[in-house]
Amino acid sequence: MFYKNARIFTPDFRFHTGAFEVRDGLFGEILPENVPADAVDLNGATVIPGLIDVHSHGNSGADFSDGDYEGLKRMAAFYAKCGVTSFAPASMTLPYDVLEKAFATAKQLHAEAPEGLSRLMGIQMEGPYFSYKKRGAQNPDYLKDPDFEGFKKLYEGCGGLVRIVDVAPELPGAAEFVAKAKELCTVSIAHTDSDYDHARAAPTCTTPCPPSTTATPASFPPQWRPRAFRLRSFATVTISILPLSVSPSPCSVTGWC
């Protein structure tokens, strides 16, 4: 199916008016030279890349950390309405058993991938390995020093869905934690009272950052191929797509690949 007369955001970071194709639920040609006569006229609707939210605790009266599967589905439905095509809910500083329950709902939603909802692609584990001084809204009663065995149990329990784990690098055991955890996911510095030397002693990047490269949708793994995503609101059609090519920084996408 082809769509025409759309204002499309393209890899040159500009909007261009033209057409695009949706093939087997995925986007095909972008701005083709030849457009079929039966292409659907979008009447100038804006077409933008599908958004990815990597840190959000909740919406629609639901909080990911509550461990409520129906609430998590409401969150995913709201994201979809806003053009967020995939997301990674963030947890809070809570006891391990509470986190385990929340992570189980993420595992279920990831496996079921209900039609029409934003795709849950991972978890950001925010806490409990934080500085008391810089705890912010985190509950101080549940703060812990970095604990790899406890983290590993949570990681394995949700099928490896934890893509990012946050840690304050000045805490006892942080360097050892980072050395092991970075083999499983991206480790991020957060809620820290660290100085420069402590931060340098616990590097979080899992691999060196080579020069940015250009990738096309055809080179993405199947689970990352862009899918057609349409929302109809009154007389307006909004379609979210991934750009034809991207220039990612490997450090920024390590936790997602």
mmCIF file of C-alpha atoms in Angstrom:
data_model
loop_
_atom_site.group_PDB
_atom_site.id
_atom_site.type_symbol
_atom_site.label_atom_id
_atom_site.label_comp_id
_atom_site.label_asym_id
_atom_site.label_seq_id
_atom_site.Cartn_x
_atom_site.Cartn_y
_atom_site.Cartn_z
ATOM 1 C CA MET A 1 0.000 0.000 0.000
ATOM 2 C CA PHE A 2 1.268 3.440 -0.941
ATOM 3 C CA TYR A 3 0.456 6.742 0.735
ATOM 4 C CA LYS A 4 0.957 10.079 -0.969
ATOM 5 C CA ASN A 5 0.844 13.790 -0.264
ATOM 6 C CA ALA A 6 2.508 13.408 3.130
ATOM 7 C CA ARG A 7 4.980 15.728 4.822
ATOM 8 C CA ILE A 8 7.729 13.216 5.655
ATOM 9 C CA PHE A 9 10.654 13.709 8.025
ATOM 10 C CA THR A 10 13.682 12.154 6.301
ATOM 11 C CA PRO A 11 17.324 11.313 7.191
ATOM 12 C CA ASP A 12 18.504 14.794 6.203
ATOM 13 C CA PHE A 13 16.501 16.096 9.196
ATOM 14 C CA ARG A 14 14.111 17.974 6.941
ATOM 15 C CA PHE A 15 10.500 17.536 5.920
ATOM 16 C CA HIS A 16 9.766 16.592 2.325
ATOM 17 C CA THR A 17 6.384 16.237 0.686
ATOM 18 C CA GLY A 18 5.937 12.966 -1.120
ATOM 19 C CA ALA A 19 4.878 9.352 -0.847
ATOM 20 C CA PHE A 20 5.916 6.192 0.959
ATOM 21 C CA GLU A 21 5.045 2.517 0.957
ATOM 22 C CA VAL A 22 3.854 0.140 3.681
ATOM 23 C CA ARG A 23 4.655 -3.483 2.832
ATOM 24 C CA ASP A 24 3.665 -6.426 5.061
ATOM 25 C CA GLY A 25 3.296 -4.109 8.025
ATOM 26 C CA LEU A 26 6.719 -2.532 7.496
ATOM 27 C CA PHE A 27 7.745 0.609 5.686
ATOM 28 C CA GLY A 28 9.126 0.075 2.206
ATOM 29 C CA GLU A 29 10.023 2.791 -0.273
ATOM 30 C CA ILE A 30 10.325 6.353 0.970
ATOM 31 C CA LEU A 31 9.765 9.182 -1.535
ATOM 32 C CA PRO A 32 9.515 6.837 -4.562
ATOM 33 C CA GLU A 33 9.681 8.342 -8.035
ATOM 34 C CA ASN A 34 6.701 6.348 -9.268
ATOM 35 C CA VAL A 35 3.555 6.462 -7.150
ATOM 36 C CA PRO A 36 0.604 4.163 -7.970
ATOM 37 C CA ALA A 37 -2.626 5.866 -8.934
ATOM 38 C CA ASP A 38 -4.476 4.165 -6.069
ATOM 39 C CA ALA A 39 -2.142 5.561 -3.375
ATOM 40 C CA VAL A 40 -4.005 6.870 -0.327
ATOM 41 C CA ASP A 41 -3.969 10.672 -0.181
ATOM 42 C CA LEU A 42 -2.940 11.883 3.294
ATOM 43 C CA ASN A 43 -3.765 15.499 2.465
ATOM 44 C CA GLY A 44 -0.507 16.884 3.831
ATOM 45 C CA ALA A 45 -0.428 14.916 7.102
ATOM 46 C CA THR A 46 2.943 14.952 8.883
ATOM 47 C CA VAL A 47 4.903 11.689 9.021
ATOM 48 C CA ILE A 48 7.648 11.478 11.659
ATOM 49 C CA PRO A 49 9.915 8.756 13.107
ATOM 50 C CA GLY A 50 8.356 6.544 15.740
ATOM 51 C CA LEU A 51 9.543 7.725 19.156
ATOM 52 C CA ILE A 52 11.431 5.569 21.690
ATOM 53 C CA ASP A 53 11.014 6.376 25.392
ATOM 54 C CA VAL A 54 13.831 4.878 27.480
ATOM 55 C CA HIS A 55 12.859 6.353 30.851
ATOM 56 C CA SER A 56 9.285 6.706 32.031
ATOM 57 C CA HIS A 57 7.794 5.537 35.313
ATOM 58 C CA GLY A 58 4.144 5.619 34.366
ATOM 59 C CA ASN A 59 1.080 7.336 32.984
ATOM 60 C CA SER A 60 -2.684 6.910 32.823
ATOM 61 C CA GLY A 61 -2.890 6.312 36.563
ATOM 62 C CA ALA A 62 -0.421 3.426 36.371
ATOM 63 C CA ASP A 63 3.114 3.063 37.721
ATOM 64 C CA PHE A 64 5.431 0.387 36.335
ATOM 65 C CA SER A 65 6.792 -0.363 39.805
ATOM 66 C CA ASP A 66 3.312 -1.355 41.016
ATOM 67 C CA GLY A 67 3.691 -4.647 39.163
ATOM 68 C CA ASP A 68 0.181 -4.397 37.690
ATOM 69 C CA TYR A 69 0.012 -5.964 34.230
ATOM 70 C CA GLU A 70 -3.215 -4.205 33.234
ATOM 71 C CA GLY A 71 -1.697 -0.912 34.339
ATOM 72 C CA LEU A 72 1.375 -1.569 32.208
ATOM 73 C CA LYS A 73 -0.881 -2.232 29.223
ATOM 74 C CA ARG A 74 -2.627 1.101 29.824
ATOM 75 C CA MET A 75 0.769 2.759 29.807
ATOM 76 C CA ALA A 76 1.644 1.092 26.499
ATOM 77 C CA ALA A 77 -1.696 2.129 24.988
ATOM 78 C CA PHE A 78 -1.112 5.754 25.974
ATOM 79 C CA TYR A 79 2.385 5.715 24.492
ATOM 80 C CA ALA A 80 0.977 4.379 21.231
ATOM 81 C CA LYS A 81 -1.516 7.243 21.045
ATOM 82 C CA CYS A 82 1.386 9.685 21.447
ATOM 83 C CA GLY A 83 3.503 8.158 18.675
ATOM 84 C CA VAL A 84 5.870 6.326 21.058
ATOM 85 C CA THR A 85 6.302 3.029 19.220
ATOM 86 C CA SER A 86 8.595 1.373 21.785
ATOM 87 C CA PHE A 87 9.577 2.038 25.376
ATOM 88 C CA ALA A 88 11.550 0.873 28.395
ATOM 89 C CA PRO A 89 9.721 1.498 31.675
ATOM 90 C CA ALA A 90 11.850 2.645 34.593
ATOM 91 C CA SER A 91 11.655 1.174 38.077
ATOM 92 C CA MET A 92 12.309 2.906 41.404
ATOM 93 C CA THR A 93 14.331 2.156 44.545
ATOM 94 C CA LEU A 94 12.282 -0.664 46.055
ATOM 95 C CA PRO A 95 12.810 -4.087 47.688
ATOM 96 C CA TYR A 96 13.926 -6.850 45.351
ATOM 97 C CA ASP A 97 10.650 -8.759 45.678
ATOM 98 C CA VAL A 98 8.686 -5.702 44.535
ATOM 99 C CA LEU A 99 11.031 -5.182 41.592
ATOM 100 C CA GLU A 100 10.768 -8.862 40.706
ATOM 101 C CA LYS A 101 6.985 -8.563 40.430
ATOM 102 C CA ALA A 102 7.216 -5.438 38.267
ATOM 103 C CA PHE A 103 9.843 -6.996 36.009
ATOM 104 C CA ALA A 104 7.603 -10.044 35.553
ATOM 105 C CA THR A 105 4.871 -7.826 34.067
ATOM 106 C CA ALA A 106 7.417 -6.368 31.652
ATOM 107 C CA LYS A 107 8.465 -9.858 30.604
ATOM 108 C CA GLN A 108 4.831 -10.775 29.969
ATOM 109 C CA LEU A 109 4.072 -7.668 27.912
ATOM 110 C CA HIS A 110 7.270 -8.091 25.910
ATOM 111 C CA ALA A 111 6.338 -11.692 25.108
ATOM 112 C CA GLU A 112 2.687 -11.030 24.265
ATOM 113 C CA ALA A 113 3.285 -7.785 22.323
ATOM 114 C CA PRO A 114 -0.440 -6.945 21.977
ATOM 115 C CA GLU A 115 -1.456 -5.391 18.676
ATOM 116 C CA GLY A 116 -1.929 -1.637 18.777
ATOM 117 C CA LEU A 117 0.220 -1.038 21.863
ATOM 118 C CA SER A 118 3.678 0.457 22.086
ATOM 119 C CA ARG A 119 6.299 -2.302 22.199
ATOM 120 C CA LEU A 120 8.085 -2.893 25.481
ATOM 121 C CA MET A 121 11.703 -3.427 24.458
ATOM 122 C CA GLY A 122 13.463 -3.401 27.812
ATOM 123 C CA ILE A 123 13.633 -2.137 31.385
ATOM 124 C CA GLN A 124 15.645 0.661 32.925
ATOM 125 C CA MET A 125 16.496 -0.366 36.485
ATOM 126 C CA GLU A 126 16.656 2.941 38.339
ATOM 127 C CA GLY A 127 17.748 2.045 41.843
ATOM 128 C CA PRO A 128 18.443 0.872 44.457
ATOM 129 C CA TYR A 129 22.218 1.445 44.050
ATOM 130 C CA PHE A 130 22.210 5.181 44.744
ATOM 131 C CA SER A 131 23.780 7.801 46.981
ATOM 132 C CA TYR A 132 21.726 8.723 50.039
ATOM 133 C CA LYS A 133 22.767 12.347 49.618
ATOM 134 C CA LYS A 134 21.596 12.450 45.990
ATOM 135 C CA ARG A 135 18.617 10.127 46.365
ATOM 136 C CA GLY A 136 16.096 12.682 45.102
ATOM 137 C CA ALA A 137 12.638 11.078 45.157
ATOM 138 C CA GLN A 138 14.051 7.582 45.768
ATOM 139 C CA ASN A 139 12.965 5.929 49.030
ATOM 140 C CA PRO A 140 15.998 5.997 51.374
ATOM 141 C CA ASP A 141 14.754 2.929 53.266
ATOM 142 C CA TYR A 142 15.541 0.712 50.281
ATOM 143 C CA LEU A 143 18.858 2.120 49.080
ATOM 144 C CA LYS A 144 21.599 -0.505 48.724
ATOM 145 C CA ASP A 145 25.252 -0.727 47.855
ATOM 146 C CA PRO A 146 25.776 -2.319 44.432
ATOM 147 C CA ASP A 147 24.928 -6.010 44.664
ATOM 148 C CA PHE A 148 25.687 -7.986 41.523
ATOM 149 C CA GLU A 149 24.184 -11.275 42.690
ATOM 150 C CA GLY A 150 20.902 -9.568 43.570
ATOM 151 C CA PHE A 151 20.926 -7.731 40.261
ATOM 152 C CA LYS A 152 21.744 -10.879 38.309
ATOM 153 C CA LYS A 153 18.785 -12.696 39.849
ATOM 154 C CA LEU A 154 16.441 -9.909 38.759
ATOM 155 C CA TYR A 155 18.068 -9.787 35.315
ATOM 156 C CA GLU A 156 17.680 -13.499 34.733
ATOM 157 C CA GLY A 157 14.175 -13.562 36.197
ATOM 158 C CA CYS A 158 12.881 -11.197 33.528
ATOM 159 C CA GLY A 159 14.680 -12.968 30.711
ATOM 160 C CA GLY A 160 17.443 -10.383 30.362
ATOM 161 C CA LEU A 161 15.086 -7.483 29.697
ATOM 162 C CA VAL A 162 17.079 -5.070 31.863
ATOM 163 C CA ARG A 163 18.824 -2.930 29.240
ATOM 164 C CA ILE A 164 20.105 -0.192 31.568
ATOM 165 C CA VAL A 165 21.014 -0.352 35.259
ATOM 166 C CA ASP A 166 21.850 2.825 37.173
ATOM 167 C CA VAL A 167 24.530 3.050 39.851
ATOM 168 C CA ALA A 168 26.363 5.640 41.947
ATOM 169 C CA PRO A 169 30.035 4.785 41.262
ATOM 170 C CA GLU A 170 31.361 6.049 44.605
ATOM 171 C CA LEU A 171 29.499 3.375 46.586
ATOM 172 C CA PRO A 172 31.357 0.382 48.075
ATOM 173 C CA GLY A 173 31.604 -2.409 45.525
ATOM 174 C CA ALA A 174 30.584 -0.217 42.595
ATOM 175 C CA ALA A 175 33.692 -0.860 40.495
ATOM 176 C CA GLU A 176 33.283 -4.627 40.841
ATOM 177 C CA PHE A 177 29.567 -4.337 40.095
ATOM 178 C CA VAL A 178 30.166 -2.343 36.924
ATOM 179 C CA ALA A 179 32.833 -4.768 35.711
ATOM 180 C CA LYS A 180 30.321 -7.635 35.851
ATOM 181 C CA ALA A 181 27.043 -5.880 35.051
ATOM 182 C CA LYS A 182 28.356 -4.192 31.905
ATOM 183 C CA GLU A 183 28.695 -7.653 30.357
ATOM 184 C CA LEU A 184 24.912 -7.988 30.619
ATOM 185 C CA CYS A 185 23.599 -4.500 29.885
ATOM 186 C CA THR A 186 24.471 -0.820 29.795
ATOM 187 C CA VAL A 187 25.518 0.632 33.164
ATOM 188 C CA SER A 188 24.621 4.273 33.722
ATOM 189 C CA ILE A 189 25.822 6.706 36.394
ATOM 190 C CA ALA A 190 22.878 8.233 38.265
ATOM 191 C CA HIS A 191 21.851 9.745 41.622
ATOM 192 C CA THR A 192 25.510 10.075 42.511
ATOM 193 C CA ASP A 193 27.658 12.242 44.750
ATOM 194 C CA SER A 194 30.735 10.998 42.916
ATOM 195 C CA ASP A 195 33.789 13.017 42.058
ATOM 196 C CA TYR A 196 35.622 12.732 38.760
ATOM 197 C CA ASP A 197 38.106 10.102 39.952
ATOM 198 C CA HIS A 198 35.405 7.720 41.199
ATOM 199 C CA ALA A 199 33.476 8.102 37.972
ATOM 200 C CA ARG A 200 36.605 7.374 35.926
ATOM 201 C CA ALA A 201 37.299 4.277 38.017
ATOM 202 C CA ALA A 202 33.948 2.766 37.054
ATOM 203 C CA PRO A 203 33.639 3.233 33.278
ATOM 204 C CA THR A 204 30.122 2.535 32.065
ATOM 205 C CA CYS A 205 30.591 2.178 28.327
ATOM 206 C CA THR A 206 30.733 -1.505 27.383
ATOM 207 C CA THR A 207 32.639 -0.999 24.127
ATOM 208 C CA PRO A 208 34.737 1.750 22.539
ATOM 209 C CA CYS A 209 32.794 4.162 20.352
ATOM 210 C CA PRO A 210 33.822 3.744 16.701
ATOM 211 C CA PRO A 211 32.874 6.395 14.157
ATOM 212 C CA SER A 212 29.159 6.640 13.470
ATOM 213 C CA THR A 213 27.969 4.487 10.622
ATOM 214 C CA THR A 214 24.913 4.622 8.452
ATOM 215 C CA ALA A 215 22.416 1.784 8.602
ATOM 216 C CA THR A 216 19.315 1.191 6.534
ATOM 217 C CA PRO A 217 16.145 -0.577 7.706
ATOM 218 C CA ALA A 218 17.087 -3.601 5.600
ATOM 219 C CA SER A 219 20.209 -4.073 7.736
ATOM 220 C CA PHE A 220 18.357 -3.969 11.062
ATOM 221 C CA PRO A 221 17.552 -7.202 12.934
ATOM 222 C CA PRO A 222 13.941 -8.277 12.254
ATOM 223 C CA GLN A 223 12.715 -7.050 15.643
ATOM 224 C CA TRP A 224 13.978 -3.544 14.828
ATOM 225 C CA ARG A 225 12.529 -3.237 11.333
ATOM 226 C CA PRO A 226 10.149 -0.272 11.256
ATOM 227 C CA ARG A 227 6.494 -1.162 11.313
ATOM 228 C CA ALA A 228 3.488 0.707 10.053
ATOM 229 C CA PHE A 229 1.941 2.687 12.856
ATOM 230 C CA ARG A 230 -1.203 4.682 12.191
ATOM 231 C CA LEU A 231 -3.437 6.678 14.468
ATOM 232 C CA ARG A 232 -6.693 8.162 13.281
ATOM 233 C CA SER A 233 -8.039 11.139 15.172
ATOM 234 C CA PHE A 234 -11.037 12.961 13.743
ATOM 235 C CA ALA A 235 -10.113 13.762 10.127
ATOM 236 C CA THR A 236 -6.363 13.718 10.739
ATOM 237 C CA VAL A 237 -4.107 10.770 10.026
ATOM 238 C CA THR A 238 -0.806 10.659 11.897
ATOM 239 C CA ILE A 239 1.705 8.042 10.798
ATOM 240 C CA SER A 240 4.915 7.377 12.715
ATOM 241 C CA ILE A 241 7.839 5.730 10.947
ATOM 242 C CA LEU A 242 11.511 5.130 11.540
ATOM 243 C CA PRO A 243 13.792 7.167 9.278
ATOM 244 C CA LEU A 244 15.235 5.537 6.184
ATOM 245 C CA SER A 245 18.728 5.669 7.651
ATOM 246 C CA VAL A 246 20.261 6.575 10.982
ATOM 247 C CA SER A 247 23.722 7.366 12.317
ATOM 248 C CA PRO A 248 23.715 5.883 15.827
ATOM 249 C CA SER A 249 26.376 6.243 18.464
ATOM 250 C CA PRO A 250 27.112 2.657 19.574
ATOM 251 C CA CYS A 251 27.361 3.781 23.195
ATOM 252 C CA SER A 252 23.867 5.199 23.085
ATOM 253 C CA VAL A 253 22.313 2.038 21.677
ATOM 254 C CA THR A 254 24.353 -0.653 23.432
ATOM 255 C CA GLY A 255 21.504 -1.557 25.744
ATOM 256 C CA TRP A 256 19.076 -1.995 22.879
ATOM 257 C CA CYS A 257 20.945 -4.195 20.448
#
